[in-house]
mmCIF file of C-alpha atoms in Angstrom:
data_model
loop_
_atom_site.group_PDB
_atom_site.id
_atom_site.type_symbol
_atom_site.label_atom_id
_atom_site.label_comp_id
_atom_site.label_asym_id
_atom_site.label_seq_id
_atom_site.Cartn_x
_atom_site.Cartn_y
_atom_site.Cartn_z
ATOM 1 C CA UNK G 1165 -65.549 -4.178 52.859
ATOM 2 C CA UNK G 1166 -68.402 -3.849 55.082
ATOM 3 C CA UNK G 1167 -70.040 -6.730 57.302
ATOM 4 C CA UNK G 1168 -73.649 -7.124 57.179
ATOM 5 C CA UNK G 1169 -74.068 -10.200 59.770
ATOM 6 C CA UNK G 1170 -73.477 -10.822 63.134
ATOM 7 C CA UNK G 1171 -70.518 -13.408 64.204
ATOM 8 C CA UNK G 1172 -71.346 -16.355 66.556
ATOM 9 C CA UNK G 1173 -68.652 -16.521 69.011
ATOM 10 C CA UNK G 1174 -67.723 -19.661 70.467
ATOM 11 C CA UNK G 1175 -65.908 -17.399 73.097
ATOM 12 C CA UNK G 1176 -68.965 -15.275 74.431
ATOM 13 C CA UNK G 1177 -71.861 -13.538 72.752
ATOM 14 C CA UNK G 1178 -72.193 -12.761 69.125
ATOM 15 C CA UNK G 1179 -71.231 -9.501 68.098
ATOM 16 C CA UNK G 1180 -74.252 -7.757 66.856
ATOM 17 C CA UNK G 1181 -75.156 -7.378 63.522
ATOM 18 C CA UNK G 1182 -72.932 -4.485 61.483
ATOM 19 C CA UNK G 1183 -70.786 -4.318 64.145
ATOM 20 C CA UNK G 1184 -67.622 -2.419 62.697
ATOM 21 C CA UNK G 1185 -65.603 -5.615 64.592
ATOM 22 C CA UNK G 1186 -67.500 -8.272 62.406
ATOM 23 C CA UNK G 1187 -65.018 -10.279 60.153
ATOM 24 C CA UNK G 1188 -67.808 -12.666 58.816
ATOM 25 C CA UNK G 1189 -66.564 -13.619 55.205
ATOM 26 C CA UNK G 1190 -62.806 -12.605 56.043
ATOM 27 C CA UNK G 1191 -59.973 -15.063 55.596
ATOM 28 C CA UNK G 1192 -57.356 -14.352 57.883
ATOM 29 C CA UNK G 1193 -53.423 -15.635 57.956
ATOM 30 C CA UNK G 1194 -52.052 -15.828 61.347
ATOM 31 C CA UNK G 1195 -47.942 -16.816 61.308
ATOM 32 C CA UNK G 1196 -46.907 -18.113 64.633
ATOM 33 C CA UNK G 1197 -49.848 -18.918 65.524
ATOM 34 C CA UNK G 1198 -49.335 -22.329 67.251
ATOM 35 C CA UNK G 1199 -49.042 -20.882 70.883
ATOM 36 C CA UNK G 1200 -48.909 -17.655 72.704
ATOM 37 C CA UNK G 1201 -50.018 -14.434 71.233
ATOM 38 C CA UNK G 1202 -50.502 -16.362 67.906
ATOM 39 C CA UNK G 1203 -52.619 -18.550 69.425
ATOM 40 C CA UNK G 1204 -54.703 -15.729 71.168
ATOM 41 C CA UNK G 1205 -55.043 -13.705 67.923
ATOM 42 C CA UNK G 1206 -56.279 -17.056 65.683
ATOM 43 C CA UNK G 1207 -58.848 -17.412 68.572
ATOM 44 C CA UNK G 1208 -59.881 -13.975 68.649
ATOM 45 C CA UNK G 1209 -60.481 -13.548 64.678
ATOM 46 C CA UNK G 1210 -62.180 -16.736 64.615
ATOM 47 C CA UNK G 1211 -64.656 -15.720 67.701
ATOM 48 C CA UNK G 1212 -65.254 -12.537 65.480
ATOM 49 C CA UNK G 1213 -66.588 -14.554 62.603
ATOM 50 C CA UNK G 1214 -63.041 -14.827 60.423
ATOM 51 C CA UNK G 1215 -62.568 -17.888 58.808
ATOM 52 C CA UNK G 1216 -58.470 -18.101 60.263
ATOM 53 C CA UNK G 1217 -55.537 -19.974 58.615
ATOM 54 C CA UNK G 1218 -52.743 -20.421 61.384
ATOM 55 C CA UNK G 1219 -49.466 -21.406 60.340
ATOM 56 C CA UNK G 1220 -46.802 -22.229 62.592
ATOM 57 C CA UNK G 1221 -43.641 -24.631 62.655
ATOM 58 C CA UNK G 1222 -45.063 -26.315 65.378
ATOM 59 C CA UNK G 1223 -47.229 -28.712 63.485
ATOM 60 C CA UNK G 1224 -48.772 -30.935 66.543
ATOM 61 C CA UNK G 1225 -49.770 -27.693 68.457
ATOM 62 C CA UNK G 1226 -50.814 -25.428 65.272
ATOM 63 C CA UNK G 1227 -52.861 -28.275 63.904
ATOM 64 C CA UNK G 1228 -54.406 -29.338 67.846
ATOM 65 C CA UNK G 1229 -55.395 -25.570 68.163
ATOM 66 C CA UNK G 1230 -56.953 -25.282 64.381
ATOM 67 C CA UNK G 1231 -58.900 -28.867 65.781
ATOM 68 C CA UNK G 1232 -59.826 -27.008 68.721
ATOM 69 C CA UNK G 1233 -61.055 -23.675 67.636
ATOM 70 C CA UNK G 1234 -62.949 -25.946 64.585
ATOM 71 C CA UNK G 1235 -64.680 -27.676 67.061
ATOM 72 C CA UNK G 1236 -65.976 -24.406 69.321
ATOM 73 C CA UNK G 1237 -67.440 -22.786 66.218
ATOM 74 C CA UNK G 1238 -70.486 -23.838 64.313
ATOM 75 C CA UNK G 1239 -68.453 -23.147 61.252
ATOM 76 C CA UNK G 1240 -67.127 -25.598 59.439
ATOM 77 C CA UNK G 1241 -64.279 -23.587 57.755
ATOM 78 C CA UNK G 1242 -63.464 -21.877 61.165
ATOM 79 C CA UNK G 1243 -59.641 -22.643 61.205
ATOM 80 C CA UNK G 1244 -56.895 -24.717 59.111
ATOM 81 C CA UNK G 1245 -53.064 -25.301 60.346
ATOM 82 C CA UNK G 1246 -50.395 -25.357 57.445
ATOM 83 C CA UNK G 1247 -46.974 -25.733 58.232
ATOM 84 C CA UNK G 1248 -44.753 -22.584 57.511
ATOM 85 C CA UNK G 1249 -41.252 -21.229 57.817
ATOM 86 C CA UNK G 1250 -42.110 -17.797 57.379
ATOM 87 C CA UNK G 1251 -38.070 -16.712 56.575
ATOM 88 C CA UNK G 1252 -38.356 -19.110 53.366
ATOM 89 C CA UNK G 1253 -40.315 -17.513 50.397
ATOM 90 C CA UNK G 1254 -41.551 -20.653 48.573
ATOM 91 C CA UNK G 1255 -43.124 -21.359 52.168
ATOM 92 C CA UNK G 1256 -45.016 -18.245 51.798
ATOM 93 C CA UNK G 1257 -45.957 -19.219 47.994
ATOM 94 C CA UNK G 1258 -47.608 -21.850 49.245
ATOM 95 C CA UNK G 1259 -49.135 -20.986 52.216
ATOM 96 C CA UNK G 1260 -51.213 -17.648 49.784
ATOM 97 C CA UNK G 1261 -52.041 -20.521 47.320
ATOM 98 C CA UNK G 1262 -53.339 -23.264 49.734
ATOM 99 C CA UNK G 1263 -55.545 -20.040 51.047
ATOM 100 C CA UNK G 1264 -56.774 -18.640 47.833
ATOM 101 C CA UNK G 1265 -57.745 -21.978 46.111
ATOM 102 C CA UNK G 1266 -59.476 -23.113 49.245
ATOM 103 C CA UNK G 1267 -61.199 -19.740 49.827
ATOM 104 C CA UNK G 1268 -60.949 -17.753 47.412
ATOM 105 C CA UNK G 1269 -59.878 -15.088 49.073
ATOM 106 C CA UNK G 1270 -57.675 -13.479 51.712
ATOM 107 C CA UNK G 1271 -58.175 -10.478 53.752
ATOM 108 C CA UNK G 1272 -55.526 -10.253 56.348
ATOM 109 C CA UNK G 1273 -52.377 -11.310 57.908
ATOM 110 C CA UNK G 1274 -51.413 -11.083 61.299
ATOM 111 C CA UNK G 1275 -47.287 -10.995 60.987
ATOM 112 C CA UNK G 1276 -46.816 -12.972 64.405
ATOM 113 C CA UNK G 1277 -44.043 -15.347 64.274
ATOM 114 C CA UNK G 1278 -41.242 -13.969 66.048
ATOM 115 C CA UNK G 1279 -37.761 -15.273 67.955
ATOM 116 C CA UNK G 1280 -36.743 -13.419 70.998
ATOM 117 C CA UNK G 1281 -33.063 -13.804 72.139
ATOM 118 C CA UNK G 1282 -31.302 -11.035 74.465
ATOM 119 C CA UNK G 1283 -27.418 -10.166 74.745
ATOM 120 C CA UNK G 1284 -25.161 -7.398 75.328
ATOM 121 C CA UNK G 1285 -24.084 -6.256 71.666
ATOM 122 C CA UNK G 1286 -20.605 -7.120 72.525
ATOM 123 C CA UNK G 1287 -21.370 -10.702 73.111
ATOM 124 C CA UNK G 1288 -24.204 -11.024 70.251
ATOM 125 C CA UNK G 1289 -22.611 -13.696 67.475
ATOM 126 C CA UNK G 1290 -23.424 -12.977 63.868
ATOM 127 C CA UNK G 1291 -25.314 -16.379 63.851
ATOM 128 C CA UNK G 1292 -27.860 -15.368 66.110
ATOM 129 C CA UNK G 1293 -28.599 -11.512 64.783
ATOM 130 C CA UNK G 1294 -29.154 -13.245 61.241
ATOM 131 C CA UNK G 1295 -31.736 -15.919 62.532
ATOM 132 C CA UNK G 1296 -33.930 -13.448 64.505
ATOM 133 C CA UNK G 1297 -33.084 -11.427 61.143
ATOM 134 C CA UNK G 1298 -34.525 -14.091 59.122
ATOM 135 C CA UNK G 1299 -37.543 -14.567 60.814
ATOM 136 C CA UNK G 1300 -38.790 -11.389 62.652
ATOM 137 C CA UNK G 1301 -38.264 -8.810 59.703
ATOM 138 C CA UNK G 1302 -37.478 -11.244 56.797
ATOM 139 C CA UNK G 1303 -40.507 -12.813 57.470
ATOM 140 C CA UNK G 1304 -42.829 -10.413 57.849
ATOM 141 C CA UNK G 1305 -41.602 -8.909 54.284
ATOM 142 C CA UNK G 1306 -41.723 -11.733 52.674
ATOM 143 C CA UNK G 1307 -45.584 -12.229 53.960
ATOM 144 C CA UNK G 1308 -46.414 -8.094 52.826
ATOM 145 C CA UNK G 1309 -45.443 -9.293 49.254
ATOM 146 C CA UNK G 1310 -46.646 -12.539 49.061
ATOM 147 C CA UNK G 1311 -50.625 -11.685 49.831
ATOM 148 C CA UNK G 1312 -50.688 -8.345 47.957
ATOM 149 C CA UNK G 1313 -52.165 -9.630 44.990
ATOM 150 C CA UNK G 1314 -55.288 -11.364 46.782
ATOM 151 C CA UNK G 1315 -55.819 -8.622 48.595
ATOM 152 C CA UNK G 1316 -55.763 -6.204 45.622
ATOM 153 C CA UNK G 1317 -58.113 -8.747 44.083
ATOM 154 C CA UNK G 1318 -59.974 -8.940 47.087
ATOM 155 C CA UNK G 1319 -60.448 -5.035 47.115
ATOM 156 C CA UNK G 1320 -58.321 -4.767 49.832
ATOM 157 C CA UNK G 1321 -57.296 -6.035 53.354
ATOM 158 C CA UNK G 1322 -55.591 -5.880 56.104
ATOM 159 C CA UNK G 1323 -51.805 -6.698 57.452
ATOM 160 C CA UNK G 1324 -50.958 -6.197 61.114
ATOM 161 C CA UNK G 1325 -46.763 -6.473 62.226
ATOM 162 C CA UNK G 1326 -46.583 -7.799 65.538
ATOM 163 C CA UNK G 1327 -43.347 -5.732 66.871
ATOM 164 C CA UNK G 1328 -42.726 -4.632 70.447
ATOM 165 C CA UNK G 1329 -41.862 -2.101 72.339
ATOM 166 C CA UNK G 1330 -38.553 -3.277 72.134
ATOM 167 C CA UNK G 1331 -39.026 -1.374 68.562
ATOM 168 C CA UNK G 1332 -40.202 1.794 70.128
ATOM 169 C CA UNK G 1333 -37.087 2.214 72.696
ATOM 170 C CA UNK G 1334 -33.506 1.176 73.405
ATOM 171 C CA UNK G 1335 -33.656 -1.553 76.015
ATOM 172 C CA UNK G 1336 -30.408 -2.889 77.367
ATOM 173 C CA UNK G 1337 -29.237 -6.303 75.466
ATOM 174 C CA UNK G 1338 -31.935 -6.389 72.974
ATOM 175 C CA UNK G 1339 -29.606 -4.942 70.316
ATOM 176 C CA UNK G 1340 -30.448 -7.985 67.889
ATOM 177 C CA UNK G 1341 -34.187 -8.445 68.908
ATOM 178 C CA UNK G 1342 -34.499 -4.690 68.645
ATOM 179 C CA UNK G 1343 -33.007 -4.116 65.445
ATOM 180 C CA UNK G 1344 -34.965 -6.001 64.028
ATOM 181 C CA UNK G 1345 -38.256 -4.827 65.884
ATOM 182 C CA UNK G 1346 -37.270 -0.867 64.859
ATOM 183 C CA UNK G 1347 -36.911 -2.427 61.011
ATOM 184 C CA UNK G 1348 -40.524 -3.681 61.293
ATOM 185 C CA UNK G 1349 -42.077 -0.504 62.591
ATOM 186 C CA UNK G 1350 -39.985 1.185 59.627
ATOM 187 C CA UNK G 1351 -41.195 -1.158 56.955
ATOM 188 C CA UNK G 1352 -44.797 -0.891 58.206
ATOM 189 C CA UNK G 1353 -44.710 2.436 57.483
ATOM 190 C CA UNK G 1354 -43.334 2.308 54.098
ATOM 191 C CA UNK G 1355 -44.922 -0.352 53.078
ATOM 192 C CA UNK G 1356 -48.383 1.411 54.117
ATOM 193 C CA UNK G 1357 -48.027 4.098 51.790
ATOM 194 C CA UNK G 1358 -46.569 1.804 49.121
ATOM 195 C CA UNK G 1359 -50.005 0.189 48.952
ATOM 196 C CA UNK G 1360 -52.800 2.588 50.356
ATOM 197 C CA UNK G 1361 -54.069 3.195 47.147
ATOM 198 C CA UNK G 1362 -54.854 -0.750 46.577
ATOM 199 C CA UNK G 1363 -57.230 -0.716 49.816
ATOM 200 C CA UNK G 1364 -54.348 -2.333 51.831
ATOM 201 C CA UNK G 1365 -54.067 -0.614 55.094
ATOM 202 C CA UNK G 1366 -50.379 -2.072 57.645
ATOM 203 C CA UNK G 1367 -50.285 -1.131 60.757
ATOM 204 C CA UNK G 1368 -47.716 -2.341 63.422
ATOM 205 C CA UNK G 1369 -48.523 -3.132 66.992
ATOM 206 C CA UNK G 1370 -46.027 -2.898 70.182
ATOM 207 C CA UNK G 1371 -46.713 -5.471 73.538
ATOM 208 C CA UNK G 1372 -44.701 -4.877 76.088
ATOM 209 C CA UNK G 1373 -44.381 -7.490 78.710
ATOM 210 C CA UNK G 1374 -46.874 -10.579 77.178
ATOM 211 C CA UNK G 1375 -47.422 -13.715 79.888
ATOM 212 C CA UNK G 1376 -46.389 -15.919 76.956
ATOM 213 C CA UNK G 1377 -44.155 -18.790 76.382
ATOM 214 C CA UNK G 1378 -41.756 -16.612 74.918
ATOM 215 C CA UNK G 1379 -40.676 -14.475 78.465
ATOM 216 C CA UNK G 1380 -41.545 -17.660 80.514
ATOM 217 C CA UNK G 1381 -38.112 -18.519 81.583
ATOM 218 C CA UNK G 1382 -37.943 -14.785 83.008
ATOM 219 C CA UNK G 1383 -41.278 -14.589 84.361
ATOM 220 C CA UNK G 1384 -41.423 -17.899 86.063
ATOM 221 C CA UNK G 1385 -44.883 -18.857 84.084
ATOM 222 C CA UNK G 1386 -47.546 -19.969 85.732
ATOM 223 C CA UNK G 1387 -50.682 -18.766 86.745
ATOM 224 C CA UNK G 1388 -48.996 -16.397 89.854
ATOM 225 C CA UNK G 1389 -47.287 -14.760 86.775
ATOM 226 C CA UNK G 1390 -50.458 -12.894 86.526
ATOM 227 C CA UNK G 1391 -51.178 -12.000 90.218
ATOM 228 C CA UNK G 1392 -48.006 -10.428 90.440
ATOM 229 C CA UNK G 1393 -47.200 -6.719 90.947
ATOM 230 C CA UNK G 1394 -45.226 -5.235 88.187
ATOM 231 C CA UNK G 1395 -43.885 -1.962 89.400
ATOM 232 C CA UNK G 1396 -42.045 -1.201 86.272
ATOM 233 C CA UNK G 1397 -44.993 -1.175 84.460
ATOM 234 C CA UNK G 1398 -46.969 1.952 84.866
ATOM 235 C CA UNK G 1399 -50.244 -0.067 84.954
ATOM 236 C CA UNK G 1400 -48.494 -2.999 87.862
ATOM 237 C CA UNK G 1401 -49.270 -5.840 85.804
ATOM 238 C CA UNK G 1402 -48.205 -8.089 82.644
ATOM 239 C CA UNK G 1403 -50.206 -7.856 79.827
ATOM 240 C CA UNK G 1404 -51.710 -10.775 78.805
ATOM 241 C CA UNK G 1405 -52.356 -12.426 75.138
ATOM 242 C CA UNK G 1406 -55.674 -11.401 75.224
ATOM 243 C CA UNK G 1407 -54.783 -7.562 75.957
ATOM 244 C CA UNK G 1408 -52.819 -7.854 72.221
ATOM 245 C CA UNK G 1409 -55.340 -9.274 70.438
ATOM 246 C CA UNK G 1410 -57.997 -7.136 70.918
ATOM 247 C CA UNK G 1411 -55.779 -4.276 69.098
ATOM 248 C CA UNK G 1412 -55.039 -7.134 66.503
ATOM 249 C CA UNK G 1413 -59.288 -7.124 66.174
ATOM 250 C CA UNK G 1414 -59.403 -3.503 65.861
ATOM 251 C CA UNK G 1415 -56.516 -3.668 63.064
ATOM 252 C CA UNK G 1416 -58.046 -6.167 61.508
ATOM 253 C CA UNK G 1417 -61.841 -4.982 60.788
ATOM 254 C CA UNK G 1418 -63.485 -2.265 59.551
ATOM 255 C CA UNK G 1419 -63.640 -0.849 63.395
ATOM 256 C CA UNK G 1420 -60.003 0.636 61.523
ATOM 257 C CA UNK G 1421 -60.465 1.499 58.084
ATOM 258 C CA UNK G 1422 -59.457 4.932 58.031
ATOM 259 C CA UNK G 1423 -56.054 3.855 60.060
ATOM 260 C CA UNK G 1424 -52.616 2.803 58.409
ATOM 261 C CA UNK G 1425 -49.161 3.291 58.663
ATOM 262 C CA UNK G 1426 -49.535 3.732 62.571
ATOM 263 C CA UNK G 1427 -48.531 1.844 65.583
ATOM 264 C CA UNK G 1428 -50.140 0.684 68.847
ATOM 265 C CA UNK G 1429 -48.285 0.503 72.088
ATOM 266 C CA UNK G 1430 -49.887 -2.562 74.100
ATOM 267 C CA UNK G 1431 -47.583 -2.167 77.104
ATOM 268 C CA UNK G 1432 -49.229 -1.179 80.291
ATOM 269 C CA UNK G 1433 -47.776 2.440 79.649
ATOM 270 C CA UNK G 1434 -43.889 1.264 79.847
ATOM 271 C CA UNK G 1435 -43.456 3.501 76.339
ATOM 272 C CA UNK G 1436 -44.981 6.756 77.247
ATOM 273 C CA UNK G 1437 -41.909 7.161 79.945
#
């Protein structure tokens, strides 16, 4: 799949025309994608021409952002918010059928949705490993197998696993959260030489500290969260939404065709320690 147009971006210039980055045409699937690094990622596609589908649980904020990127583009089929449980399968039926009918077509999915929760092991309750269970590697399984067949009929596409670094290392009370972080990296991998013949390239990608909603009640939030010095972090500062999105851009287009099965540490340099 090669673009032959430039992308207007409601978010700065238009790339130019064949850039590898161009996603003019593309329909892209964005899960979790109501706030946060979702929200950043829908934005980003969209700005690079993508026509972007965000789905979310949060309905009033998934379906004000879809308004709200909509109404920066000069696109009429920039974004569309469906509702979507992503640890419930007929969810994921029906999200692949609203998008193919509509479209005809469907080129990527950003696996974004995620719960974060953080314990010692010893005081982790069964409860709480199977929800983050259910919804960060569940999920994201459940989303592989849904959209294979449009993008085998599509010629192939694109699927990007949000993980974390939290799947790249041991860090104290994220036994949960990381289990289930370590699954996803393992599954990307699988599941990119399960379907690297079809044109289907997965790829997983690793933030480390995000200024999202999600770490909010440990960073403070707020915009100081930003001007802070981070001394644990190689680089001294949090990473920000748009710092993981730009890898989700590379993943996405044809900037990475020759790329799957890998994964991308966006984490200041807290992994190469």
């Amino acid at each position: 799949m090669t673009a032959t147009s430039s992308a207007a971006s409601p978010h700065g210039p238009a790339l130019p025309a064949h850039s590898p980055f161009d996603l003019t045409g593309r329909v892209a699937v964005v899960t979790g994608a109501a706030r946060g690094q979702g929200a950043a990622h829908a934005r980003m596609l969209a700005a690079a021409g993508a026509t972007v589908v965000l789905t979310d649980v949060r309905e009033a904020d998934g379906t004000e952002l879809a308004a709200a990127i909509g109404a920066a583009s000069t696109r009429t089929d920039a974004a569309l918010f469906v509702r979507h449980d992503v640890s419930r399968a007929a969810d994921w039926d029906r999200v692949v059928a609203t998008v193919t009918e509509r479209y005809g077509r469907l080129d990527v999915l950003v696996n974004n949705a995620a719960l974060w929760h953080t314990a010692p092991v010893g005081e982790e309750s069964e409860e709480r490993f199977r929800t983050l269970l259910d919804v960060n590697l569940l999920g994201p399984f459940l989303g592989i197998r849904a959209v294979l067949p449009a993008m085998r009929e599509a010629g192939g596409g694109s699927v990007v696993n949000i993980s974390s670094t939290a799947g790249l290392t041991g860090i104290p009370g994220h036994a949960a959260y990381g289990a289930t972080k370590f699954g996803l990296r393992g599954m990307t991998r699988s599941a990119a030489l399960d379907v690297a013949a079809d044109g289907v390239r997965v790829n997983s990608v690793h933030p480390g500290m995000i200024d999202t909603p999600m770490i909010a009640g440990v960073t403070g939030g707020g915009a100081r969260v930003r001007e802070r010095e981070y001394p644990n972090v190689p680089m001294r500062r949090i990473g920000t939404p748009e710092d993981v999105a730009r890898m989700v851009l590379f993943l996405a287009s044809d900037a990475s065709s020759y790329v799957t099965g890998a994964e991308f540490a966006v984490d200041g340099g807290l992994a190469a320690r």
